[in-house]
mmCIF file of N, CA, C and O in Angstrom:
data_model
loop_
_atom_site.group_PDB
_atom_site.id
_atom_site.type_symbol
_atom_site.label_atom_id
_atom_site.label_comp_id
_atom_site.label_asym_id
_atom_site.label_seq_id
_atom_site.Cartn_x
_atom_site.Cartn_y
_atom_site.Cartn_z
ATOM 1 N N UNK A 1 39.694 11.735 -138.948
ATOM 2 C CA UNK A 1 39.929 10.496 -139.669
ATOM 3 C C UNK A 1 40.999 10.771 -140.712
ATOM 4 O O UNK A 1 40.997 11.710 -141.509
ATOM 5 N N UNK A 2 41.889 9.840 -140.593
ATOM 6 C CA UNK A 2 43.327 9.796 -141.956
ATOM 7 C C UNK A 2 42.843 8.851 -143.093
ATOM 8 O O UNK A 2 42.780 7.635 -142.916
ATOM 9 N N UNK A 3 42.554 9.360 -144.088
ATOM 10 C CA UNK A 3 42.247 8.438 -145.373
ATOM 11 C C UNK A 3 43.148 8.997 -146.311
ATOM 12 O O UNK A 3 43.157 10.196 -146.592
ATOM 13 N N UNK A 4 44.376 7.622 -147.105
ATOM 14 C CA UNK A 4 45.394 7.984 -148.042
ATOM 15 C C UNK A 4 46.009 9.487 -147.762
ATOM 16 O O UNK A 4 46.138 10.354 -148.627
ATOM 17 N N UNK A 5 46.475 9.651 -145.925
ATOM 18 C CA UNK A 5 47.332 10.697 -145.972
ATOM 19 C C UNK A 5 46.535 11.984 -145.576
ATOM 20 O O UNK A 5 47.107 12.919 -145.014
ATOM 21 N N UNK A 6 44.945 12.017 -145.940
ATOM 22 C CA UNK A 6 44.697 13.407 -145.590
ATOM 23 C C UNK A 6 44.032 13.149 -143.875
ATOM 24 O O UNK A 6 43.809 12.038 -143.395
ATOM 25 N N UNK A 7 43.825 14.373 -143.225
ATOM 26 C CA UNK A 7 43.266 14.291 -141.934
ATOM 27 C C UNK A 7 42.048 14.683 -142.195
ATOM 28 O O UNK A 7 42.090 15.531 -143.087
ATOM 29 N N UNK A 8 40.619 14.399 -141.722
ATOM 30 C CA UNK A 8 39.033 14.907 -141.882
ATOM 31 C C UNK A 8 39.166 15.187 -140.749
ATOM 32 O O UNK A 8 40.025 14.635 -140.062
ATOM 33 N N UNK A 9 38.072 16.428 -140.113
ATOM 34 C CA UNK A 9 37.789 16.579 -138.821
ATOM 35 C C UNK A 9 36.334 15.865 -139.604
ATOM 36 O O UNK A 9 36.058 15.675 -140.788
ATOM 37 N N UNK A 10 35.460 15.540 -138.084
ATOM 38 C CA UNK A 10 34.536 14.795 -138.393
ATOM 39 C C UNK A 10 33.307 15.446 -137.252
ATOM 40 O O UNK A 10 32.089 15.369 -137.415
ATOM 41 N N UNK A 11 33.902 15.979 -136.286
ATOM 42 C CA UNK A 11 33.338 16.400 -135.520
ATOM 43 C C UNK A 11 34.069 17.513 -134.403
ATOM 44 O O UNK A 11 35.101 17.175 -133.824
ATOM 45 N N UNK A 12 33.459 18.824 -134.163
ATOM 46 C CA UNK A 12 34.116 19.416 -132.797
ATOM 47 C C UNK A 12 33.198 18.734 -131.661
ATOM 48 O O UNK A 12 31.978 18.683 -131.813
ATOM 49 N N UNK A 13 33.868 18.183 -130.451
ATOM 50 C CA UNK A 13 33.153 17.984 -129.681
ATOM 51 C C UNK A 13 32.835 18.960 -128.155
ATOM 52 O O UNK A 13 33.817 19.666 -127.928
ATOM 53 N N UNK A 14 32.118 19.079 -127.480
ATOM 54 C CA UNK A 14 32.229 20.295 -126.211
ATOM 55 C C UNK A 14 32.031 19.583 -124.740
ATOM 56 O O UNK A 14 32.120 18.457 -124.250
ATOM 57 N N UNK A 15 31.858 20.299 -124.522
ATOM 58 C CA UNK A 15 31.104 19.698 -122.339
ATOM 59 C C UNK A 15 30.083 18.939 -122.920
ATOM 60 O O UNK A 15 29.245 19.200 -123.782
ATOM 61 N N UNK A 16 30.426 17.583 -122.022
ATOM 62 C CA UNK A 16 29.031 16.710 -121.987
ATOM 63 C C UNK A 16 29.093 15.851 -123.139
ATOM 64 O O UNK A 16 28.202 15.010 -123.263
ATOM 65 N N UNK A 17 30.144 15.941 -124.134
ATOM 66 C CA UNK A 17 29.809 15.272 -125.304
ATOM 67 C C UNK A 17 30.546 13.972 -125.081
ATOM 68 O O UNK A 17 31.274 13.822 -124.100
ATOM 69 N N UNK A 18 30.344 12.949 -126.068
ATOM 70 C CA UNK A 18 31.123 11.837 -125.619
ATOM 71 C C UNK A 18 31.688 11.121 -127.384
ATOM 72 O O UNK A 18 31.166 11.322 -128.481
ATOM 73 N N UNK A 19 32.517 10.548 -127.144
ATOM 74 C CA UNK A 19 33.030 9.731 -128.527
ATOM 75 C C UNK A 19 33.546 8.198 -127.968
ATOM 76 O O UNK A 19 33.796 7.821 -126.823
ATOM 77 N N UNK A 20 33.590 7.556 -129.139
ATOM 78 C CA UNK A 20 34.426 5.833 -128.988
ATOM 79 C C UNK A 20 33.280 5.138 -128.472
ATOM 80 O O UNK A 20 33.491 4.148 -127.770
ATOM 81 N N UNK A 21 31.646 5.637 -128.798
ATOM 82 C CA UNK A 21 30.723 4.581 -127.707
ATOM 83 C C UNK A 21 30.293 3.520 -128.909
ATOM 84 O O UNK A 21 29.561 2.563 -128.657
ATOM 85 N N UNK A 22 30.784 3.761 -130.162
ATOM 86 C CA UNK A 22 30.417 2.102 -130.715
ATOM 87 C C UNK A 22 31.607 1.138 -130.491
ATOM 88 O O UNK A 22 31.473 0.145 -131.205
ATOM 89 N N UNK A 23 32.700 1.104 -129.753
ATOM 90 C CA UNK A 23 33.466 0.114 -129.290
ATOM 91 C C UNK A 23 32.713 -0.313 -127.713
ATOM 92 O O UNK A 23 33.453 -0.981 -126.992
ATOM 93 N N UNK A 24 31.657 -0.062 -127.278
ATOM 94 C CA UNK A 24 31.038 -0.757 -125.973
ATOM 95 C C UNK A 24 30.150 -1.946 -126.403
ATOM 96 O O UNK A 24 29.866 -2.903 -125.683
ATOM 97 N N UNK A 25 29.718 -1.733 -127.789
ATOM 98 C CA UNK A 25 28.937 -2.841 -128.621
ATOM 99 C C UNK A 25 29.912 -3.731 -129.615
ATOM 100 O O UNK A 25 29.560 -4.894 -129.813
ATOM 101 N N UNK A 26 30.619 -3.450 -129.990
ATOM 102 C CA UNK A 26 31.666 -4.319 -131.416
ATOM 103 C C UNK A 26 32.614 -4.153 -130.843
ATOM 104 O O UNK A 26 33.150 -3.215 -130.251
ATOM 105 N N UNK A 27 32.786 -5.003 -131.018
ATOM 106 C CA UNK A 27 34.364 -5.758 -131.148
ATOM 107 C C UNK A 27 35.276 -5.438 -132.600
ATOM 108 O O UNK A 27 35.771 -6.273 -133.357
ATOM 109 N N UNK A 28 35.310 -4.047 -132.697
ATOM 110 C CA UNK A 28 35.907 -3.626 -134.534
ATOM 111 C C UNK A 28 36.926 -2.358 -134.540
ATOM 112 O O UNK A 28 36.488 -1.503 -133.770
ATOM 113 N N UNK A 29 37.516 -2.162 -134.839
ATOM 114 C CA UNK A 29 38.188 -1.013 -134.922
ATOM 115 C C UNK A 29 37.721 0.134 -134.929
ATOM 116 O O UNK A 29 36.914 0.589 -135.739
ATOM 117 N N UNK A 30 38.272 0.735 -133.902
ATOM 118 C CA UNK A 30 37.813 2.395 -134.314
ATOM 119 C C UNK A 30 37.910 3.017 -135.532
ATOM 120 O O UNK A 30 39.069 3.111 -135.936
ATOM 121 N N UNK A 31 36.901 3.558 -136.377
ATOM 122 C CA UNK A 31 36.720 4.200 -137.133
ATOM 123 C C UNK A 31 37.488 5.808 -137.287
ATOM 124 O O UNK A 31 37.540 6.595 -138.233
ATOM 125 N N UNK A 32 37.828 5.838 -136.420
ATOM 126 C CA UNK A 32 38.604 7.529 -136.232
ATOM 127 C C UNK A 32 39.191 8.169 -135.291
ATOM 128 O O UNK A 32 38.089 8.378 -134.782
ATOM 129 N N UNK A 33 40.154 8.866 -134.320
ATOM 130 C CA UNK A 33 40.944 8.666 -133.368
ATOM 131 C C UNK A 33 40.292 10.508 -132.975
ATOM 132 O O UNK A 33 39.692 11.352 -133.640
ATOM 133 N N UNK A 34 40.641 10.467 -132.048
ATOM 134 C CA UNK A 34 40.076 11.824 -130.954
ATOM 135 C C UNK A 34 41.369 12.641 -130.869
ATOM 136 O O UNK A 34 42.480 12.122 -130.762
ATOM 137 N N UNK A 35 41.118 14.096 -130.932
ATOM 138 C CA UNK A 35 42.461 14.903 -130.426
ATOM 139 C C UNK A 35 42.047 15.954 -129.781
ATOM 140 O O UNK A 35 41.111 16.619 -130.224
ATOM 141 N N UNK A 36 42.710 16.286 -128.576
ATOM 142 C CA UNK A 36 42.152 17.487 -127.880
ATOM 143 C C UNK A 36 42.763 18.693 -127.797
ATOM 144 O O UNK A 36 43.962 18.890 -127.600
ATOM 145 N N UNK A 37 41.625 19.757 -128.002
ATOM 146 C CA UNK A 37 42.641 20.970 -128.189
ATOM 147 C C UNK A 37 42.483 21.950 -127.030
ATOM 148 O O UNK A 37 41.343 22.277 -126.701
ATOM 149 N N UNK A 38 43.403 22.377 -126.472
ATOM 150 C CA UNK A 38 43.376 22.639 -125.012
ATOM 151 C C UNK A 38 43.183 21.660 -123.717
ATOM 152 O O UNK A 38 43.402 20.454 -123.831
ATOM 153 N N UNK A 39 42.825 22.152 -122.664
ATOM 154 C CA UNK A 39 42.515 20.996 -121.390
ATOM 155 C C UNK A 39 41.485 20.332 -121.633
ATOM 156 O O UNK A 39 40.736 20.762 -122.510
ATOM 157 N N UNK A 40 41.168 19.175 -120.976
ATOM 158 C CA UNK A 40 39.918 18.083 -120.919
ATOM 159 C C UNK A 40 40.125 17.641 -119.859
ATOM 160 O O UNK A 40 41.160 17.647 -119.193
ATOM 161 N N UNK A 41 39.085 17.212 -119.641
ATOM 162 C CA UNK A 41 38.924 16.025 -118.458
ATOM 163 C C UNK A 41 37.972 15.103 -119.111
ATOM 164 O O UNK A 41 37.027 15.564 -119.751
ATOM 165 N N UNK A 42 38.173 13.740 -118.984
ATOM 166 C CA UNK A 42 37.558 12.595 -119.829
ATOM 167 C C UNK A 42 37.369 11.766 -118.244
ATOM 168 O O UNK A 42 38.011 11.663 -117.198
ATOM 169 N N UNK A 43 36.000 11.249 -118.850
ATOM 170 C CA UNK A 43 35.778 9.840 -117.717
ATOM 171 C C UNK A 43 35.647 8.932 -118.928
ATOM 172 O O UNK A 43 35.066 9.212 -119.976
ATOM 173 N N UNK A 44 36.363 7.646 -118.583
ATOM 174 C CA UNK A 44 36.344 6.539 -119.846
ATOM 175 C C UNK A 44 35.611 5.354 -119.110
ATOM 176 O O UNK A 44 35.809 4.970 -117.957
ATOM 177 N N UNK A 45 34.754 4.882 -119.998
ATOM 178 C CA UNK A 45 33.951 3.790 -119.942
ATOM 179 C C UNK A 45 34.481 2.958 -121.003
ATOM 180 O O UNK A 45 34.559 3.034 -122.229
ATOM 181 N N UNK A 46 34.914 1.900 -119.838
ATOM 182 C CA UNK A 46 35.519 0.400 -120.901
ATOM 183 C C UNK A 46 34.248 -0.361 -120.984
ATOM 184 O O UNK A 46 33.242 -0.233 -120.286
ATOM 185 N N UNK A 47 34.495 -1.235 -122.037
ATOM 186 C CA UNK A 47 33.399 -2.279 -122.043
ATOM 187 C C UNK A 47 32.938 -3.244 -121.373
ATOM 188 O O UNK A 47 31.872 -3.845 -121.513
ATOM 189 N N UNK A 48 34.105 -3.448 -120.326
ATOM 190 C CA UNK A 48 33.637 -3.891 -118.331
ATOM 191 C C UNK A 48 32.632 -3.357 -118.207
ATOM 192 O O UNK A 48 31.457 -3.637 -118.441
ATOM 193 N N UNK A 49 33.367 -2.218 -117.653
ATOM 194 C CA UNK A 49 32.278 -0.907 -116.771
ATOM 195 C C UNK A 49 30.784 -0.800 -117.267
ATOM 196 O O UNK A 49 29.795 -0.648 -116.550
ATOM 197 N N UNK A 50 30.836 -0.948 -119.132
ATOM 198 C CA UNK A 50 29.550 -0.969 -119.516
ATOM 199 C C UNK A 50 28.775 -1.902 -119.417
ATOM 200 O O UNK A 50 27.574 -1.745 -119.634
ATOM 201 N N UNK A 51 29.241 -2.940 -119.108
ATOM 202 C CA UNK A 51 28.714 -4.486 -118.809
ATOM 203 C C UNK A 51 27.795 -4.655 -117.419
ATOM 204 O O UNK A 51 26.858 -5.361 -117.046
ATOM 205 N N UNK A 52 28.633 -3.574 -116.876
ATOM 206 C CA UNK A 52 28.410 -3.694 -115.452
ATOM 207 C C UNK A 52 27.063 -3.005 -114.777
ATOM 208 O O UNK A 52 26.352 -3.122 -113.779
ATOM 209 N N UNK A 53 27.187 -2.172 -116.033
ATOM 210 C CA UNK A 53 26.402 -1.009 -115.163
ATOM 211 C C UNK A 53 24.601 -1.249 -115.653
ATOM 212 O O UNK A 53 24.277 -1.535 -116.806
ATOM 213 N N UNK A 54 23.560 -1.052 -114.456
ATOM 214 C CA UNK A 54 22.193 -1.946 -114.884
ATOM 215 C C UNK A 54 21.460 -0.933 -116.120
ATOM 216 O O UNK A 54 21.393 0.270 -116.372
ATOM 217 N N UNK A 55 20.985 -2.188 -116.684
ATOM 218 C CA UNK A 55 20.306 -1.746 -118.128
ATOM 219 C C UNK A 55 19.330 -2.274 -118.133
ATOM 220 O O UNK A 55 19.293 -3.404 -117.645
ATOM 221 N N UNK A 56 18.051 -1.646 -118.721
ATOM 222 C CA UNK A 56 17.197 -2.939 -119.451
ATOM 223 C C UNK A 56 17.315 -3.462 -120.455
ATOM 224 O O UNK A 56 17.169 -2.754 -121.452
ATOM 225 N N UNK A 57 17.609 -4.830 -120.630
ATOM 226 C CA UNK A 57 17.613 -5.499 -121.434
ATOM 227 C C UNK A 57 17.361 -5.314 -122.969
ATOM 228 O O UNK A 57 18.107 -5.761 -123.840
ATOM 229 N N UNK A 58 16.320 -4.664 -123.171
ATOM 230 C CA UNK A 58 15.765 -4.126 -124.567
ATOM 231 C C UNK A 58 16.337 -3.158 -125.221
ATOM 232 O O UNK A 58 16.563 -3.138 -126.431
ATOM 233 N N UNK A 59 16.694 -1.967 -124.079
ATOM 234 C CA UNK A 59 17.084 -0.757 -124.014
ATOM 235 C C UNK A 59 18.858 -0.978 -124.647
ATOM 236 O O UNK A 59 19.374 -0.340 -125.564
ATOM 237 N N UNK A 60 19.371 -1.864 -123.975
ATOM 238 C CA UNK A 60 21.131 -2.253 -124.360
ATOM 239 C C UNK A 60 20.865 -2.966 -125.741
ATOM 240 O O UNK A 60 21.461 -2.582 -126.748
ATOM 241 N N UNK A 61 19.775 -4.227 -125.785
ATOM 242 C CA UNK A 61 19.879 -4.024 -127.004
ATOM 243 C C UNK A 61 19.893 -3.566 -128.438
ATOM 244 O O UNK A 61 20.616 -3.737 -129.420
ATOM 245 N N UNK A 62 18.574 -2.784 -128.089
ATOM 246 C CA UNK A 62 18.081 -1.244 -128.831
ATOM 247 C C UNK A 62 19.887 -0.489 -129.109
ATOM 248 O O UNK A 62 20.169 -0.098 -130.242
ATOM 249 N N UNK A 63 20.436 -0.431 -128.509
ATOM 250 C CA UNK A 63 21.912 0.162 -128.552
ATOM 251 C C UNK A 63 22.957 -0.312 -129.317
ATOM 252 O O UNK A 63 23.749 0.309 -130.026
ATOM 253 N N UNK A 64 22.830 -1.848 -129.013
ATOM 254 C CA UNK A 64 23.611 -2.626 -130.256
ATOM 255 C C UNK A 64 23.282 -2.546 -131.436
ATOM 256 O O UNK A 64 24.134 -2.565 -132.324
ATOM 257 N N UNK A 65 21.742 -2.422 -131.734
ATOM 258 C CA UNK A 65 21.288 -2.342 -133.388
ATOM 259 C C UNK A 65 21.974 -1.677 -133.662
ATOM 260 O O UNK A 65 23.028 -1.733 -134.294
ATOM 261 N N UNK A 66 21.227 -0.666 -133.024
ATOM 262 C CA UNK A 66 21.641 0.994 -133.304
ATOM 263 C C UNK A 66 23.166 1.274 -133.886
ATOM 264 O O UNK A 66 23.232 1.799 -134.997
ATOM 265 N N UNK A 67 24.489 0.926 -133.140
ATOM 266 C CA UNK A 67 25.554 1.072 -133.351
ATOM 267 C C UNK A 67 26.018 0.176 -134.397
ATOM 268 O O UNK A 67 27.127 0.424 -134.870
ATOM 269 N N UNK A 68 25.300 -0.932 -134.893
ATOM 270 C CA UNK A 68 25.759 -2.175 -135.471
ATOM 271 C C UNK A 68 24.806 -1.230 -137.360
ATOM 272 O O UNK A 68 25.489 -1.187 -138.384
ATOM 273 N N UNK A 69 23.904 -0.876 -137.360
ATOM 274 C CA UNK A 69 23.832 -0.067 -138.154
ATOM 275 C C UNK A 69 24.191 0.756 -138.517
ATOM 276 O O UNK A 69 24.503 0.830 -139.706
ATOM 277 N N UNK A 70 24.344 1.930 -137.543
ATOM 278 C CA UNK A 70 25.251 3.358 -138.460
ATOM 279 C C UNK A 70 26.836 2.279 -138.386
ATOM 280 O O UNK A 70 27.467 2.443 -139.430
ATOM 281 N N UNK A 71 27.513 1.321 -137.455
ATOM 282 C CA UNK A 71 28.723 0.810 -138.429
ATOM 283 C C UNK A 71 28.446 0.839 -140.056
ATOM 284 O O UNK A 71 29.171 1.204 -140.981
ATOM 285 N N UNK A 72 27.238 0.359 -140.035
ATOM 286 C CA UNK A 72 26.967 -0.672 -141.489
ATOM 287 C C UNK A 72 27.244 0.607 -142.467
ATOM 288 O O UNK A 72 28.282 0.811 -143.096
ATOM 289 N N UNK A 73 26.204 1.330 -142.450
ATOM 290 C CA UNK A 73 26.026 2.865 -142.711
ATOM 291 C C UNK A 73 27.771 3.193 -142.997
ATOM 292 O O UNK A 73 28.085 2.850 -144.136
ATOM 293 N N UNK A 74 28.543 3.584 -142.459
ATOM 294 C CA UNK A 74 30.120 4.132 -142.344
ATOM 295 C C UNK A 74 30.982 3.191 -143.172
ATOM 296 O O UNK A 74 31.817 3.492 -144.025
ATOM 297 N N UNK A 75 30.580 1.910 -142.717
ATOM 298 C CA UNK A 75 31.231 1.655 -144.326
ATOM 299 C C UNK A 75 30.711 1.371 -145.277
ATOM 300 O O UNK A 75 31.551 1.080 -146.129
ATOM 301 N N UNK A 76 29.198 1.245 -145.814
ATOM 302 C CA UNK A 76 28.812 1.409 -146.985
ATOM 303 C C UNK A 76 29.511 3.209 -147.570
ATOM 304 O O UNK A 76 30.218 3.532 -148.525
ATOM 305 N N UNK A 77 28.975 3.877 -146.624
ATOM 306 C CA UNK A 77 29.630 5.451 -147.207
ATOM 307 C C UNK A 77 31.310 5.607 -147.683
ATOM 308 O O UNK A 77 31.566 6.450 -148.544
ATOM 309 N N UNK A 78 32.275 4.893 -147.183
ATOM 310 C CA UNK A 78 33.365 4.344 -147.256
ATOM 311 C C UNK A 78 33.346 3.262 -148.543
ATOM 312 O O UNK A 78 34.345 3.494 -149.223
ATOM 313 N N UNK A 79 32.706 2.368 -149.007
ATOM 314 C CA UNK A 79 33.090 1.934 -149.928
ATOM 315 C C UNK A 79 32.491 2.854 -151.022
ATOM 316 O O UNK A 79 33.097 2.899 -152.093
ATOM 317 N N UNK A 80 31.251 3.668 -150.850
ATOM 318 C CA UNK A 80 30.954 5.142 -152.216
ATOM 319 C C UNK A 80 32.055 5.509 -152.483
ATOM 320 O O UNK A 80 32.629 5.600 -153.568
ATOM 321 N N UNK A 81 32.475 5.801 -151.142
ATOM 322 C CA UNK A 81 33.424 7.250 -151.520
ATOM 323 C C UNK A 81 34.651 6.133 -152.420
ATOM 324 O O UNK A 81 34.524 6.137 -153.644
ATOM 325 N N UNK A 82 35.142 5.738 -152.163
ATOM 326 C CA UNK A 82 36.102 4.676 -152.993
ATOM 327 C C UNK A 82 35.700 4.478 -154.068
ATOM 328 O O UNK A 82 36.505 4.568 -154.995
ATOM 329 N N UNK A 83 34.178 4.104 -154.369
ATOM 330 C CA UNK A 83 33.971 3.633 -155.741
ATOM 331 C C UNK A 83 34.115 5.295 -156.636
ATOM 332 O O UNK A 83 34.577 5.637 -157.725
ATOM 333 N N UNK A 84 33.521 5.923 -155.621
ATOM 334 C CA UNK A 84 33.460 7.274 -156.601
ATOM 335 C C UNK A 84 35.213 8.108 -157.147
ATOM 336 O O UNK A 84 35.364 8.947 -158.036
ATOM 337 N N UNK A 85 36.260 7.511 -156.269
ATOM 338 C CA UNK A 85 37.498 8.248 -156.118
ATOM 339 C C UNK A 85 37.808 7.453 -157.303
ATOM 340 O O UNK A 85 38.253 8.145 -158.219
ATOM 341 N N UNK A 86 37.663 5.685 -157.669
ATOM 342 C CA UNK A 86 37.761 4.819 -159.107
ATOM 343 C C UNK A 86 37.128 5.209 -160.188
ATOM 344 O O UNK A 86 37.712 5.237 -161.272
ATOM 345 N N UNK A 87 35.981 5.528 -160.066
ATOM 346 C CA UNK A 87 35.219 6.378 -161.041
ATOM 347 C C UNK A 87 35.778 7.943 -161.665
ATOM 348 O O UNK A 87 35.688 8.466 -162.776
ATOM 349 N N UNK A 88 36.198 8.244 -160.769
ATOM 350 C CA UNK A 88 36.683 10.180 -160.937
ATOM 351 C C UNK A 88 38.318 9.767 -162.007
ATOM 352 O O UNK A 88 38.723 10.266 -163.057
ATOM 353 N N UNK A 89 38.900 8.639 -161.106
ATOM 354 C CA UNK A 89 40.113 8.203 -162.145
ATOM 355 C C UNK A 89 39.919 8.202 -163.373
ATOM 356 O O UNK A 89 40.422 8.898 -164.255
ATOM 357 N N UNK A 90 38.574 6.756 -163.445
ATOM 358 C CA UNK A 90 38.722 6.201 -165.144
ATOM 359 C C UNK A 90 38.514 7.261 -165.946
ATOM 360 O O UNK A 90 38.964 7.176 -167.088
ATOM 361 N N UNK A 91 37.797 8.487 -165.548
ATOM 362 C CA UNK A 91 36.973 9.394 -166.244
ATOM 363 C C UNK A 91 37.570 10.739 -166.738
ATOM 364 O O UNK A 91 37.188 11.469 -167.653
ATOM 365 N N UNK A 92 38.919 10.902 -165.626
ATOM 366 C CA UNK A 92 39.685 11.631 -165.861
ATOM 367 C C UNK A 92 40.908 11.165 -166.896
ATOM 368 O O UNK A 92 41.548 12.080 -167.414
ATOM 369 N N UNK A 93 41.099 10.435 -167.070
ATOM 370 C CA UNK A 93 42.278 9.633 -167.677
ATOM 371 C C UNK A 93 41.523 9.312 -168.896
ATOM 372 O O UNK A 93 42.265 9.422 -169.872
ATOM 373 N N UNK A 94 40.133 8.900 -169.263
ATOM 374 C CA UNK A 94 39.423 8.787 -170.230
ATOM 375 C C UNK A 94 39.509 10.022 -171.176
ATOM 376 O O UNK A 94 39.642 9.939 -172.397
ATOM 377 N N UNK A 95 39.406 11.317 -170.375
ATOM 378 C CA UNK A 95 38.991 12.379 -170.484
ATOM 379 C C UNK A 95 40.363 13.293 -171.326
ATOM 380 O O UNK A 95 40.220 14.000 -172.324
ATOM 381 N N UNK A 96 41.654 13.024 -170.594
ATOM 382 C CA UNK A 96 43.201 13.276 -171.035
ATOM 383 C C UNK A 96 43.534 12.751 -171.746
ATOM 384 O O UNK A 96 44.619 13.095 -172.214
ATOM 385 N N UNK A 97 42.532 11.030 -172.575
ATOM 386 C CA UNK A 97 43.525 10.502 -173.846
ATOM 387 C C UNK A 97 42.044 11.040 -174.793
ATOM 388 O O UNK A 97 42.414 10.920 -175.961
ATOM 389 N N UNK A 98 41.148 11.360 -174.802
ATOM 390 C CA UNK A 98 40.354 12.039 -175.750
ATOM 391 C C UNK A 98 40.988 13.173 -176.662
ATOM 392 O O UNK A 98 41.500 14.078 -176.005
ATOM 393 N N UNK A 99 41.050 13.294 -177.864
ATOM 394 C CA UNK A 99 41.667 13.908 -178.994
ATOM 395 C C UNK A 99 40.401 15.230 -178.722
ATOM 396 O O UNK A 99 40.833 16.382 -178.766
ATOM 397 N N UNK A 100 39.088 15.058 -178.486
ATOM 398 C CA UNK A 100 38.429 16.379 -178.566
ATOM 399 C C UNK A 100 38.580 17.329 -177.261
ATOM 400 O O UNK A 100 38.025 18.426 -177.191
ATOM 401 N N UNK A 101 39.463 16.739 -176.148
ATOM 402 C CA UNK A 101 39.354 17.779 -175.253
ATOM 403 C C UNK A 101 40.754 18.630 -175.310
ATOM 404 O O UNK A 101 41.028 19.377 -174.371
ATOM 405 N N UNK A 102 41.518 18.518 -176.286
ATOM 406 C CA UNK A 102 42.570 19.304 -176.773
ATOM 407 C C UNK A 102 42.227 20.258 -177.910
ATOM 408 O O UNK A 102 43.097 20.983 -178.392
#
């Protein structure tokens, strides 16, 4: 993930692992972009294919919560981290016009 310029790794992924499966439920932007280091082989599931393929009913929906929460989750943690990067400002700058920390 790129936030103001820096890169996060967020995850190594291996055999068997998978990423991008909360775009099969929302309709929202990806949260963070994939890079591979060395060879891969990827099978991609569009949100057709996932449409397509039989589910139970409960079970797919059980899946939407699911993804529609940790979204919620990612950007509540996303607006912390922001409030806390505004906070670290005022406090530092508070901190540099203070006469006792000289």
């Amino acid at each position: 993930r790129t936030q103001d310029g820096h890169e996060t790794d967020l995850a190594t992924l291996g055999p068997d692992d998978f990423f991008g499966e909360m775009a099969l439920f929302e309709d929202r932007p990806r949260s963070a972009t994939a890079q591979a280091v060395g060879e891969v082989e990827l099978r991609v599931v569009t949100k057709e294919n996932y449409e397509l393929m039989q589910c139970d009913p409960v079970l797919r929906k059980l899946l939407s919560t699911l993804a529609a929460r940790l979204r919620s989750m990612d950007d509540a943690f996303e607006r912390l981290n922001l409030e806390s990067d505004s906070r670290r400002e005022f406090v530092s700058s508070r901190m540099l016009h203070n006469s006792w920390l000289t």
